[in-house]
Coordinates of C-alpha atoms in Angstrom, one line a residue:
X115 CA -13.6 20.5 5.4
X116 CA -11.1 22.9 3.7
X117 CA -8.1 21.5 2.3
X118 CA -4.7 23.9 2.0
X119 CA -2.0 22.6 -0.2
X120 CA 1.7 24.1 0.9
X121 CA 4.3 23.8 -1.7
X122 CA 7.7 22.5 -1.0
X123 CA 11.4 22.0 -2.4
X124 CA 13.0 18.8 -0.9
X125 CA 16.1 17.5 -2.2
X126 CA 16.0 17.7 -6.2
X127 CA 11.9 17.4 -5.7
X128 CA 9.9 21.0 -6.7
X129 CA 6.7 21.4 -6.5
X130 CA 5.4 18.5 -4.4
X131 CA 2.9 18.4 -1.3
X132 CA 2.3 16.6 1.8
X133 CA -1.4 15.1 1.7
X134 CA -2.5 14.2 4.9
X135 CA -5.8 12.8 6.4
X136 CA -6.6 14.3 9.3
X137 CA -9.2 12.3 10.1
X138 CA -6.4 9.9 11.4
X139 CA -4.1 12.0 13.4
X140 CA -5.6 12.0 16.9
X141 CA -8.7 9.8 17.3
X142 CA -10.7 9.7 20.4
X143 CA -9.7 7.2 22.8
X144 CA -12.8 6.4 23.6
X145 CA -13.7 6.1 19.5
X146 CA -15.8 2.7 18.2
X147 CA -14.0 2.8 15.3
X148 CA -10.0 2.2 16.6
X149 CA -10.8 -1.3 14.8
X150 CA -7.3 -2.7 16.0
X151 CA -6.3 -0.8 18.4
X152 CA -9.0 -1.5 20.4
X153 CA -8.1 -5.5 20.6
X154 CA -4.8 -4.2 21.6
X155 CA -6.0 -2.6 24.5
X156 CA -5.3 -3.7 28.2
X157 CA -6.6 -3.2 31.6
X158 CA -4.9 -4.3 35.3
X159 CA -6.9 -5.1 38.3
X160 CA -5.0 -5.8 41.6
X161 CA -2.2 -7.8 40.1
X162 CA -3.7 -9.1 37.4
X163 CA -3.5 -8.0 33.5
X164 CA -6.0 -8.9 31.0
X165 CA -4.7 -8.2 27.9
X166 CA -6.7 -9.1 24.8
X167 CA -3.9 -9.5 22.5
X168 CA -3.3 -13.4 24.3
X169 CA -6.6 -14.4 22.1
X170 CA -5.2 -13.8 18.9
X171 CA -1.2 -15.5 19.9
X172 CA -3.8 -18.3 20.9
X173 CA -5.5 -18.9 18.2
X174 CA -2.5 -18.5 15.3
X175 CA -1.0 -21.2 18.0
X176 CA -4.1 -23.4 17.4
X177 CA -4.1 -23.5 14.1
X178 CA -0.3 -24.9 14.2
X179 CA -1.5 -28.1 15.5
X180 CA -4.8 -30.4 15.5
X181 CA -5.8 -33.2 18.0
X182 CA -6.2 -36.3 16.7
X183 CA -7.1 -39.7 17.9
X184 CA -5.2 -38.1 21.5
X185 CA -2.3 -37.0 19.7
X186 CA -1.2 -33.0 18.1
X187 CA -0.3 -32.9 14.6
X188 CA 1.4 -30.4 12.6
X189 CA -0.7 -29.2 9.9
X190 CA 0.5 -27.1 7.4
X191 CA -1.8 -23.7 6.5
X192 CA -3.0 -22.2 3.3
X193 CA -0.4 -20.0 1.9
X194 CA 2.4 -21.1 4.7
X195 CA 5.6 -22.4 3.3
X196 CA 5.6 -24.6 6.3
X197 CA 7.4 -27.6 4.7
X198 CA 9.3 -26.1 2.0
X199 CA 13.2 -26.2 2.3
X200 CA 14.8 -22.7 1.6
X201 CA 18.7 -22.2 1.4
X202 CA 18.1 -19.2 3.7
X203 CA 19.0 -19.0 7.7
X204 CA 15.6 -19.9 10.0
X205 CA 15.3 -17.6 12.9
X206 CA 17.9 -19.6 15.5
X207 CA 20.4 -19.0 12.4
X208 CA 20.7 -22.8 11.3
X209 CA 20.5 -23.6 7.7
X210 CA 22.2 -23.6 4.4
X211 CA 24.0 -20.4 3.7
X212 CA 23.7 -19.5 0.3
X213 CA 25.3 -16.4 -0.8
X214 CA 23.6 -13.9 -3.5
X215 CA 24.6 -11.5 -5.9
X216 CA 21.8 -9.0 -6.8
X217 CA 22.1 -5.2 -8.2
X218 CA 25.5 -4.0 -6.8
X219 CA 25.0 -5.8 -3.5
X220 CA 27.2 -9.3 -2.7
X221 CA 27.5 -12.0 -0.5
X222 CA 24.3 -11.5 0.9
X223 CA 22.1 -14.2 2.3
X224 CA 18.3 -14.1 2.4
X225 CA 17.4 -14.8 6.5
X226 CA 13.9 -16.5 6.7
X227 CA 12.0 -15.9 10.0
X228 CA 9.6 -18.7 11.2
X229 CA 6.4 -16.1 11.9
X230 CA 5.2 -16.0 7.7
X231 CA 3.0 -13.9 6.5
X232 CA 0.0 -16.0 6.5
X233 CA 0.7 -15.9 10.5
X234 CA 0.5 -12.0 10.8
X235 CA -3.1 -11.7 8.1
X236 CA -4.4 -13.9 10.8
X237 CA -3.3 -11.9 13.5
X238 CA -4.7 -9.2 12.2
X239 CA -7.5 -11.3 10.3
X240 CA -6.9 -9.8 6.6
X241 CA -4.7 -10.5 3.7
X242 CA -2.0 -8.5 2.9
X243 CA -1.7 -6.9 -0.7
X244 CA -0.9 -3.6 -2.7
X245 CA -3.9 -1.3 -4.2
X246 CA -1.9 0.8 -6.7
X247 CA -3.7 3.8 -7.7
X248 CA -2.4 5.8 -10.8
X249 CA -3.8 8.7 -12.9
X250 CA -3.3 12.1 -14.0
X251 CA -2.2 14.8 -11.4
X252 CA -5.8 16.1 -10.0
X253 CA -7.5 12.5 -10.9
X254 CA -8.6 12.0 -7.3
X255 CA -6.0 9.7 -6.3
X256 CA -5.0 10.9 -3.0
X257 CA -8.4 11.7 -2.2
X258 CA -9.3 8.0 -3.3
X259 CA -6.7 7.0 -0.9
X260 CA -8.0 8.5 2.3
X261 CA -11.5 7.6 1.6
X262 CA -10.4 4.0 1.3
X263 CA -8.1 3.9 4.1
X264 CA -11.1 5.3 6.4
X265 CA -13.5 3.2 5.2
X266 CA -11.0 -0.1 5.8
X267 CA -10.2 1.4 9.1
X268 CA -13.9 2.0 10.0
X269 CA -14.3 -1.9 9.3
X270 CA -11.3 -2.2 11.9
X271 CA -8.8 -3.3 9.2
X272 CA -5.2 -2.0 8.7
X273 CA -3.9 -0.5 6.2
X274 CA -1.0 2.4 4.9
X275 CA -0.8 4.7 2.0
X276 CA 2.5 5.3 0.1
X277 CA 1.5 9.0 -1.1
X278 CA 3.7 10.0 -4.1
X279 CA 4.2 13.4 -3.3
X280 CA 4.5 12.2 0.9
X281 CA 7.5 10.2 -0.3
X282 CA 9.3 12.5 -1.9
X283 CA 9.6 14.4 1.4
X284 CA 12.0 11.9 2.6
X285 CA 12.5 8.1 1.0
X286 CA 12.6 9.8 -2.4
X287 CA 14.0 13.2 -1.5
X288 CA 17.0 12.2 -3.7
X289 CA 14.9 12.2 -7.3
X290 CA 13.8 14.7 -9.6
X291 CA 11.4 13.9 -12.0
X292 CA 13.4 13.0 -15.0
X293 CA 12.4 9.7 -16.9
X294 CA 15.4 7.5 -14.9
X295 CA 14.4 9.1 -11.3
X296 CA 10.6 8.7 -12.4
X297 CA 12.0 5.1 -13.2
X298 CA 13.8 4.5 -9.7
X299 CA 10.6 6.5 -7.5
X300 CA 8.3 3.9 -8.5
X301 CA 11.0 0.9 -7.7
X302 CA 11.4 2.4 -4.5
X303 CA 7.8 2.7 -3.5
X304 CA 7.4 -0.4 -4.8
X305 CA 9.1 -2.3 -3.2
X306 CA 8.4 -0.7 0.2
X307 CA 4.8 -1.4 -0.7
X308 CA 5.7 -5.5 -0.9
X309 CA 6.9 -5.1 2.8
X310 CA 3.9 -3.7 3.8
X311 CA 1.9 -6.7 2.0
X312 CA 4.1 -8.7 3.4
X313 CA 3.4 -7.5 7.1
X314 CA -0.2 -8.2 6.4
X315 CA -1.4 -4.7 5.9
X316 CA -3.3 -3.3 3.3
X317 CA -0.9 -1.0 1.5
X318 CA -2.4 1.9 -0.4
X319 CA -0.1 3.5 -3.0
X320 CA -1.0 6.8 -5.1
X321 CA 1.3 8.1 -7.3
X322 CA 1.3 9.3 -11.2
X323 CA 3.2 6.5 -11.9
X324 CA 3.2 7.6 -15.9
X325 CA 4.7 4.7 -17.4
X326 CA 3.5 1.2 -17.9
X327 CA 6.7 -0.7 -17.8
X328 CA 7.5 0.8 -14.3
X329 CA 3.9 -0.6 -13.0
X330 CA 4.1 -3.7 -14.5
X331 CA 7.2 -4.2 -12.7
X332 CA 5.8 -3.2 -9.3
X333 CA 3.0 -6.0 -10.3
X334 CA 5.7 -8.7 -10.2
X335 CA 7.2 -8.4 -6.9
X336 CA 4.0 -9.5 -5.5
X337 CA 2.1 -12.7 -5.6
X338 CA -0.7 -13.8 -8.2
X339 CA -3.9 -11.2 -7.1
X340 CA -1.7 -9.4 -4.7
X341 CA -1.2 -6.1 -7.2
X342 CA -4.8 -4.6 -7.7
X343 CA -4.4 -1.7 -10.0
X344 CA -6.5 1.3 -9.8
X345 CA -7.2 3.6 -12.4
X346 CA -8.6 6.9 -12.0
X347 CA -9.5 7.1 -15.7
X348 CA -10.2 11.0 -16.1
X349 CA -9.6 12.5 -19.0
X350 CA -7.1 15.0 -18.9
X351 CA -9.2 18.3 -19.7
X352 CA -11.1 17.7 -16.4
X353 CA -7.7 17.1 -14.5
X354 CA -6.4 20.6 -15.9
X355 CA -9.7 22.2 -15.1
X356 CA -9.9 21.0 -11.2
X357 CA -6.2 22.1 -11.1
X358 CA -6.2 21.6 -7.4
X359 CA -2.3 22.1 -6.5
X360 CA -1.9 24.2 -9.9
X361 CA 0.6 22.3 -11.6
X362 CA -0.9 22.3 -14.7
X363 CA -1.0 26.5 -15.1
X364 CA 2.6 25.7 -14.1
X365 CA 3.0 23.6 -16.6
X366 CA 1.5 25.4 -19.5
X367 CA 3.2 29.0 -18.4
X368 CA 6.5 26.6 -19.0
X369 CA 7.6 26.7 -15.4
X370 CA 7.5 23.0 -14.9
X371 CA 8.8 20.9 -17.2
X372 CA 8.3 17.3 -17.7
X373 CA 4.8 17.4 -16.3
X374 CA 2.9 14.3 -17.2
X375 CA 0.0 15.4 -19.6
X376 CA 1.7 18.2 -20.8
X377 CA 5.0 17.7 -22.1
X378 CA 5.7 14.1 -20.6
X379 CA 3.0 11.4 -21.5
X380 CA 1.0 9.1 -19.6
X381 CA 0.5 5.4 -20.0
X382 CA -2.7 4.4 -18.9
X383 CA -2.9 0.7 -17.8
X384 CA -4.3 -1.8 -20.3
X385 CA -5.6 -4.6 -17.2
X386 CA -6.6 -2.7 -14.4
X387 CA -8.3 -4.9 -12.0
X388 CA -10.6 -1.9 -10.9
X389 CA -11.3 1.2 -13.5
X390 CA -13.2 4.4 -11.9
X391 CA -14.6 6.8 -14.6
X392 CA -16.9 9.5 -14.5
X393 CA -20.5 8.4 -14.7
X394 CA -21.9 10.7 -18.0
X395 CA -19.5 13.8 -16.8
X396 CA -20.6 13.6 -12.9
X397 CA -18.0 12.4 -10.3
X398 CA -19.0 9.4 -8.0
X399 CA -17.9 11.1 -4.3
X400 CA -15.1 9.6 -2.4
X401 CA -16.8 7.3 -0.3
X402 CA -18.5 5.9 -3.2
X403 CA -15.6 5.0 -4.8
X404 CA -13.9 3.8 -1.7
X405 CA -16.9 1.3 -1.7
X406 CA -16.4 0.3 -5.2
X407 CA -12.7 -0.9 -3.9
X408 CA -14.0 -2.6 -0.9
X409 CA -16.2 -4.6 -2.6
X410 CA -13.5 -5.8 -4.7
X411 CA -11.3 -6.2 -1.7
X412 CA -14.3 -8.5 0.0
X413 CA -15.1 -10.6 -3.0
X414 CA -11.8 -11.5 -3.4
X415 CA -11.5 -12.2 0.5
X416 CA -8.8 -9.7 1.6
X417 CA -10.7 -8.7 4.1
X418 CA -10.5 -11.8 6.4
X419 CA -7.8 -13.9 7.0

Protein backbone atom coordinates (compact mmCIF):
# COMPACT_ATOMS: atom_id res chain seq x y z
CA UNK A 1 0.00 0.00 0.00
CA UNK A 2 1.39 3.53 -0.78
CA UNK A 3 0.79 6.21 1.49
CA UNK A 4 0.65 10.16 -0.01
CA UNK A 5 0.80 12.85 2.61
CA UNK A 6 -0.93 16.30 1.20
CA UNK A 7 0.04 19.33 3.12
CA UNK A 8 -2.43 21.78 4.25
CA UNK A 9 -3.05 25.44 5.78
CA UNK A 10 -6.32 25.50 7.96
CA UNK A 11 -7.05 28.26 10.08
CA UNK A 12 -3.72 29.43 11.96
CA UNK A 13 -2.64 25.48 11.45
CA UNK A 14 0.57 24.94 8.74
CA UNK A 15 1.89 22.16 7.93
CA UNK A 16 -0.58 19.45 9.07
CA UNK A 17 -2.12 16.26 7.30
CA UNK A 18 -5.13 14.37 7.10
CA UNK A 19 -4.31 10.58 8.04
CA UNK A 20 -6.83 8.41 6.91
CA UNK A 21 -7.32 4.48 6.94
CA UNK A 22 -8.70 3.45 4.01
CA UNK A 23 -9.22 0.24 5.05
CA UNK A 24 -12.38 1.66 6.70
CA UNK A 25 -14.00 3.86 4.17
CA UNK A 26 -16.17 1.51 2.15
CA UNK A 27 -16.27 -2.11 3.42
CA UNK A 28 -18.03 -4.86 1.64
CA UNK A 29 -21.41 -5.38 2.61
CA UNK A 30 -21.19 -8.70 2.49
CA UNK A 31 -17.71 -8.46 4.74
CA UNK A 32 -17.30 -11.02 8.14
CA UNK A 33 -15.69 -8.56 9.73
CA UNK A 34 -18.55 -5.44 10.04
CA UNK A 35 -18.31 -6.67 13.81
CA UNK A 36 -21.34 -4.25 14.77
CA UNK A 37 -22.83 -3.46 11.99
CA UNK A 38 -23.67 -6.67 11.28
CA UNK A 39 -25.98 -7.13 14.65
CA UNK A 40 -27.49 -4.01 13.40
CA UNK A 41 -28.64 -5.50 10.41
CA UNK A 42 -32.35 -6.24 9.49
CA UNK A 43 -34.34 -8.22 7.03
CA UNK A 44 -38.44 -8.07 6.21
CA UNK A 45 -40.42 -10.92 5.09
CA UNK A 46 -44.16 -10.36 4.19
CA UNK A 47 -45.00 -8.00 7.00
CA UNK A 48 -42.85 -9.01 9.36
CA UNK A 49 -39.25 -7.37 10.52
CA UNK A 50 -36.68 -9.19 12.27
CA UNK A 51 -34.34 -6.96 13.48
CA UNK A 52 -31.47 -8.12 15.62
CA UNK A 53 -30.89 -5.12 17.53
CA UNK A 54 -34.29 -6.22 19.88
CA UNK A 55 -31.73 -8.93 21.47
CA UNK A 56 -29.43 -6.49 22.88
CA UNK A 57 -32.60 -3.75 24.26
CA UNK A 58 -33.60 -7.24 25.75
CA UNK A 59 -31.02 -8.18 27.54
CA UNK A 60 -29.72 -4.51 29.02
CA UNK A 61 -33.65 -4.67 30.04
CA UNK A 62 -33.01 -8.00 31.84
CA UNK A 63 -30.30 -7.15 33.67
CA UNK A 64 -32.61 -4.09 35.23
CA UNK A 65 -34.58 -6.55 37.11
CA UNK A 66 -34.28 -10.23 38.64
CA UNK A 67 -37.13 -12.76 39.61
CA UNK A 68 -37.29 -13.60 42.89
CA UNK A 69 -39.42 -15.87 45.02
CA UNK A 70 -42.35 -14.66 41.94
CA UNK A 71 -41.58 -11.17 42.30
CA UNK A 72 -38.93 -8.51 39.89
CA UNK A 73 -36.42 -6.68 41.73
CA UNK A 74 -34.39 -3.75 40.93
CA UNK A 75 -30.92 -4.56 41.11
CA UNK A 76 -28.48 -2.13 40.79
CA UNK A 77 -25.32 -2.95 38.10
CA UNK A 78 -21.50 -2.66 38.37
CA UNK A 79 -20.51 0.76 37.60
CA UNK A 80 -24.28 2.16 37.35
CA UNK A 81 -25.07 5.08 39.60
CA UNK A 82 -28.42 3.62 39.83
CA UNK A 83 -29.20 4.78 43.47
CA UNK A 84 -27.15 7.74 43.83
CA UNK A 85 -28.99 11.16 44.21
CA UNK A 86 -27.48 13.85 41.82
CA UNK A 87 -28.63 17.59 41.92
CA UNK A 88 -28.94 17.34 38.08
CA UNK A 89 -32.43 17.04 35.98
CA UNK A 90 -33.33 13.09 35.14
CA UNK A 91 -34.54 12.63 31.62
CA UNK A 92 -38.50 13.67 32.21
CA UNK A 93 -36.75 16.98 33.66
CA UNK A 94 -37.62 16.41 37.45
CA UNK A 95 -35.05 17.02 40.03
CA UNK A 96 -33.08 19.51 41.91
CA UNK A 97 -31.81 22.30 39.77
CA UNK A 98 -28.59 23.31 40.82
CA UNK A 99 -26.96 25.98 38.97
CA UNK A 100 -23.04 26.01 38.07
CA UNK A 101 -20.39 28.30 37.41
CA UNK A 102 -17.43 26.81 35.47
CA UNK A 103 -14.73 28.56 33.04
CA UNK A 104 -16.73 31.61 31.70
CA UNK A 105 -19.97 29.64 31.42
CA UNK A 106 -22.98 30.39 34.18
CA UNK A 107 -26.12 29.23 35.31
CA UNK A 108 -25.72 26.06 33.83
CA UNK A 109 -27.20 22.82 35.09
CA UNK A 110 -25.66 19.39 34.50
CA UNK A 111 -28.95 17.24 32.85
CA UNK A 112 -28.45 13.52 33.79
CA UNK A 113 -30.11 11.02 31.28
CA UNK A 114 -31.30 7.58 32.76
CA UNK A 115 -29.50 5.28 29.78
CA UNK A 116 -25.60 5.42 31.75
CA UNK A 117 -22.76 4.39 30.39
CA UNK A 118 -22.57 1.01 31.80
CA UNK A 119 -26.03 0.57 29.70
CA UNK A 120 -24.37 1.50 26.27
CA UNK A 121 -20.71 -0.98 27.03
CA UNK A 122 -23.35 -3.54 27.27
CA UNK A 123 -25.01 -2.70 24.37
CA UNK A 124 -22.25 -2.79 22.57
CA UNK A 125 -20.55 -5.42 25.00
CA UNK A 126 -17.13 -3.36 25.71
CA UNK A 127 -15.94 -0.76 28.10
CA UNK A 128 -15.53 2.46 27.21
CA UNK A 129 -12.06 4.29 27.72
CA UNK A 130 -9.30 6.52 26.10
CA UNK A 131 -5.84 4.94 24.60
CA UNK A 132 -3.70 8.11 24.35
CA UNK A 133 -0.90 7.68 22.17
CA UNK A 134 1.97 10.33 22.23
CA UNK A 135 5.54 10.53 20.77
CA UNK A 136 7.75 12.37 18.54
CA UNK A 137 6.39 13.44 15.02
CA UNK A 138 7.28 10.19 12.81
CA UNK A 139 7.07 7.72 16.08
CA UNK A 140 4.41 5.64 14.46
CA UNK A 141 1.56 7.00 16.27
CA UNK A 142 -1.02 7.33 13.60
CA UNK A 143 0.08 4.29 12.06
CA UNK A 144 -0.29 2.58 15.67
CA UNK A 145 -3.67 3.97 15.57
CA UNK A 146 -5.06 2.41 12.48
CA UNK A 147 -3.51 -0.93 13.17
CA UNK A 148 -5.33 -0.85 16.53
CA UNK A 149 -8.55 0.38 15.32
CA UNK A 150 -8.51 -2.60 12.61
CA UNK A 151 -7.63 -5.04 14.78
CA UNK A 152 -10.57 -3.98 17.53
CA UNK A 153 -12.82 -3.72 14.58
CA UNK A 154 -11.83 -7.19 13.18
CA UNK A 155 -12.83 -8.47 16.79
CA UNK A 156 -16.27 -6.59 16.05
CA UNK A 157 -15.61 -3.89 18.69
CA UNK A 158 -16.01 -0.09 18.22
CA UNK A 159 -13.83 2.33 18.46
CA UNK A 160 -12.65 6.18 17.05
CA UNK A 161 -9.41 7.89 16.62
CA UNK A 162 -8.92 11.60 17.53
CA UNK A 163 -5.91 12.15 14.94
CA UNK A 164 -3.91 15.27 15.93
CA UNK A 165 -3.27 16.59 12.67
CA UNK A 166 -7.30 15.25 11.59
CA UNK A 167 -8.43 17.67 14.18
CA UNK A 168 -6.87 20.48 13.33
CA UNK A 169 -8.72 20.44 10.04
CA UNK A 170 -11.78 21.55 11.77
CA UNK A 171 -12.44 21.24 15.88
CA UNK A 172 -8.98 22.82 16.23
CA UNK A 173 -8.69 24.86 13.11
CA UNK A 174 -8.57 27.91 15.37
CA UNK A 175 -4.87 27.07 17.01
CA UNK A 176 -1.45 27.46 16.11
CA UNK A 177 1.12 25.70 17.67
CA UNK A 178 2.25 28.10 20.24
CA UNK A 179 2.72 26.77 23.91
CA UNK A 180 -1.05 28.26 25.08
CA UNK A 181 -2.83 26.79 21.70
CA UNK A 182 -0.65 23.52 22.17
CA UNK A 183 -2.12 23.90 25.76
CA UNK A 184 -5.92 24.36 24.62
CA UNK A 185 -5.54 21.47 21.47
CA UNK A 186 -4.93 18.84 23.87
CA UNK A 187 -8.05 20.21 26.37
CA UNK A 188 -10.05 20.11 23.48
CA UNK A 189 -9.32 16.63 22.26
CA UNK A 190 -9.44 15.70 25.51
CA UNK A 191 -12.28 16.24 26.42
CA UNK A 192 -14.01 15.15 23.26
CA UNK A 193 -12.16 11.86 23.92
CA UNK A 194 -14.21 11.50 27.48
CA UNK A 195 -17.49 11.68 25.38
CA UNK A 196 -16.48 9.04 23.31
CA UNK A 197 -15.53 6.81 26.59
CA UNK A 198 -18.49 7.88 27.78
CA UNK A 199 -20.63 6.51 24.78
CA UNK A 200 -18.96 3.24 25.30
CA UNK A 201 -16.47 3.35 22.42
CA UNK A 202 -12.99 2.76 22.46
CA UNK A 203 -11.45 6.16 21.70
CA UNK A 204 -8.13 6.19 20.08
CA UNK A 205 -6.21 9.53 20.38
CA UNK A 206 -2.72 10.26 18.59
CA UNK A 207 -1.29 13.43 18.90
CA UNK A 208 2.37 14.87 20.00
CA UNK A 209 0.97 15.99 22.89
CA UNK A 210 4.65 17.42 24.11
CA UNK A 211 3.94 18.29 27.51
CA UNK A 212 3.29 16.35 30.60
CA UNK A 213 1.10 18.66 32.55
CA UNK A 214 -1.36 18.86 29.53
CA UNK A 215 -1.62 14.76 29.51
CA UNK A 216 -1.90 14.40 33.00
CA UNK A 217 -4.75 16.63 32.85
CA UNK A 218 -6.43 14.65 30.03
CA UNK A 219 -5.80 11.59 32.57
CA UNK A 220 -8.14 13.23 35.12
CA UNK A 221 -11.27 13.70 33.35
CA UNK A 222 -11.62 10.02 33.15
CA UNK A 223 -12.20 7.43 35.69
CA UNK A 224 -9.52 5.26 37.57
CA UNK A 225 -8.00 2.81 34.47
CA UNK A 226 -9.95 4.69 31.99
CA UNK A 227 -6.70 6.86 30.52
CA UNK A 228 -4.16 4.14 29.13
CA UNK A 229 -1.22 6.07 27.95
CA UNK A 230 0.82 4.92 25.08
CA UNK A 231 4.20 5.78 24.45
CA UNK A 232 5.93 5.35 21.25
CA UNK A 233 9.33 5.64 22.95
CA UNK A 234 11.64 6.33 19.77
CA UNK A 235 14.41 8.21 20.13
CA UNK A 236 14.45 11.19 18.20
CA UNK A 237 17.34 10.48 15.63
CA UNK A 238 15.27 7.64 14.15
CA UNK A 239 12.10 9.98 14.09
CA UNK A 240 14.29 12.66 11.99
CA UNK A 241 15.68 9.92 9.85
CA UNK A 242 12.03 8.23 8.78
CA UNK A 243 10.99 11.96 8.32
CA UNK A 244 7.83 10.69 6.77
CA UNK A 245 5.75 14.21 6.30
CA UNK A 246 9.23 16.17 6.37
CA UNK A 247 8.75 18.34 9.16
CA UNK A 248 11.90 17.80 10.55
CA UNK A 249 14.11 19.16 7.30
CA UNK A 250 11.49 21.86 7.83
CA UNK A 251 12.43 22.32 10.99
CA UNK A 252 16.13 22.34 10.81
CA UNK A 253 16.20 24.62 7.38
CA UNK A 254 14.31 27.10 10.10
CA UNK A 255 11.04 27.06 8.21
CA UNK A 256 8.98 25.76 11.04
CA UNK A 257 9.37 26.95 14.23
CA UNK A 258 8.41 25.49 17.47
CA UNK A 259 8.72 22.03 16.22
CA UNK A 260 8.87 19.56 19.08
CA UNK A 261 12.30 17.97 19.08
CA UNK A 262 13.90 20.66 17.57
CA UNK A 263 13.36 23.85 19.06
CA UNK A 264 10.30 23.02 21.33
CA UNK A 265 10.92 20.01 23.84
CA UNK A 266 9.16 16.92 24.54
CA UNK A 267 8.07 15.50 27.76
CA UNK A 268 7.98 11.92 27.66
CA UNK A 269 5.56 10.30 30.21
CA UNK A 270 6.94 8.99 33.45
CA UNK A 271 3.73 6.07 34.00
CA UNK A 272 2.78 4.96 30.88
CA UNK A 273 0.52 2.07 31.17
CA UNK A 274 1.92 0.65 27.87
CA UNK A 275 5.62 1.64 26.54
CA UNK A 276 6.55 0.37 22.76
CA UNK A 277 10.33 0.65 21.96
CA UNK A 278 12.37 -0.67 19.47
CA UNK A 279 13.52 -4.24 20.00
CA UNK A 280 17.71 -3.83 19.62
CA UNK A 281 17.18 -1.06 16.73
CA UNK A 282 14.34 -3.24 14.72
CA UNK A 283 10.71 -1.97 14.62
CA UNK A 284 7.91 -4.43 15.80
CA UNK A 285 5.34 -4.02 12.64
CA UNK A 286 1.99 -2.44 13.13
CA UNK A 287 -0.03 -5.30 13.80
CA UNK A 288 2.35 -6.45 16.37
CA UNK A 289 2.06 -3.57 18.31
CA UNK A 290 -1.60 -3.25 17.85
CA UNK A 291 -1.56 -6.74 19.60
CA UNK A 292 0.62 -5.62 22.29
CA UNK A 293 -2.46 -2.99 23.13
CA UNK A 294 -5.05 -5.50 22.81
CA UNK A 295 -3.68 -7.68 25.09
CA UNK A 296 -3.69 -5.01 27.56
CA UNK A 297 -7.11 -3.92 26.53
CA UNK A 298 -8.30 -7.86 27.25
CA UNK A 299 -6.52 -8.36 30.52
CA UNK A 300 -7.91 -5.54 31.90
CA UNK A 301 -11.47 -6.56 30.43
CA UNK A 302 -12.29 -3.66 28.11
CA UNK A 303 -13.12 -5.80 25.67
CA UNK A 304 -16.47 -7.23 27.12
CA UNK A 305 -18.91 -5.58 28.92
Amino acid sequence: MIIRFNMASIGKCSSIYRTTSPEFDFPEPSSGKLGLCKSFGFSISGTHVKTSFVAPLRAIEASRTSQLNGKAENIQRAGCDSNQVLPTNDCNGKGVHQMSTIGNSTNIVWHKCSVEKCDREELLQQRGCVIWVTGLSGSGKSTLACALSRGLHARGKLTYILDGDNLRHGLNRDLSFRAEDRAENIRRTGEVAKLFADAGVICIASLISPYRKDRDACRSLLAEGDFIEVFMDVPLHVCEARDPKGLYKLARAGKIKGFTGIDDPYEPPLTSEIVLRQNQGLCDSPDDLADIVISYLDKKGYLKA
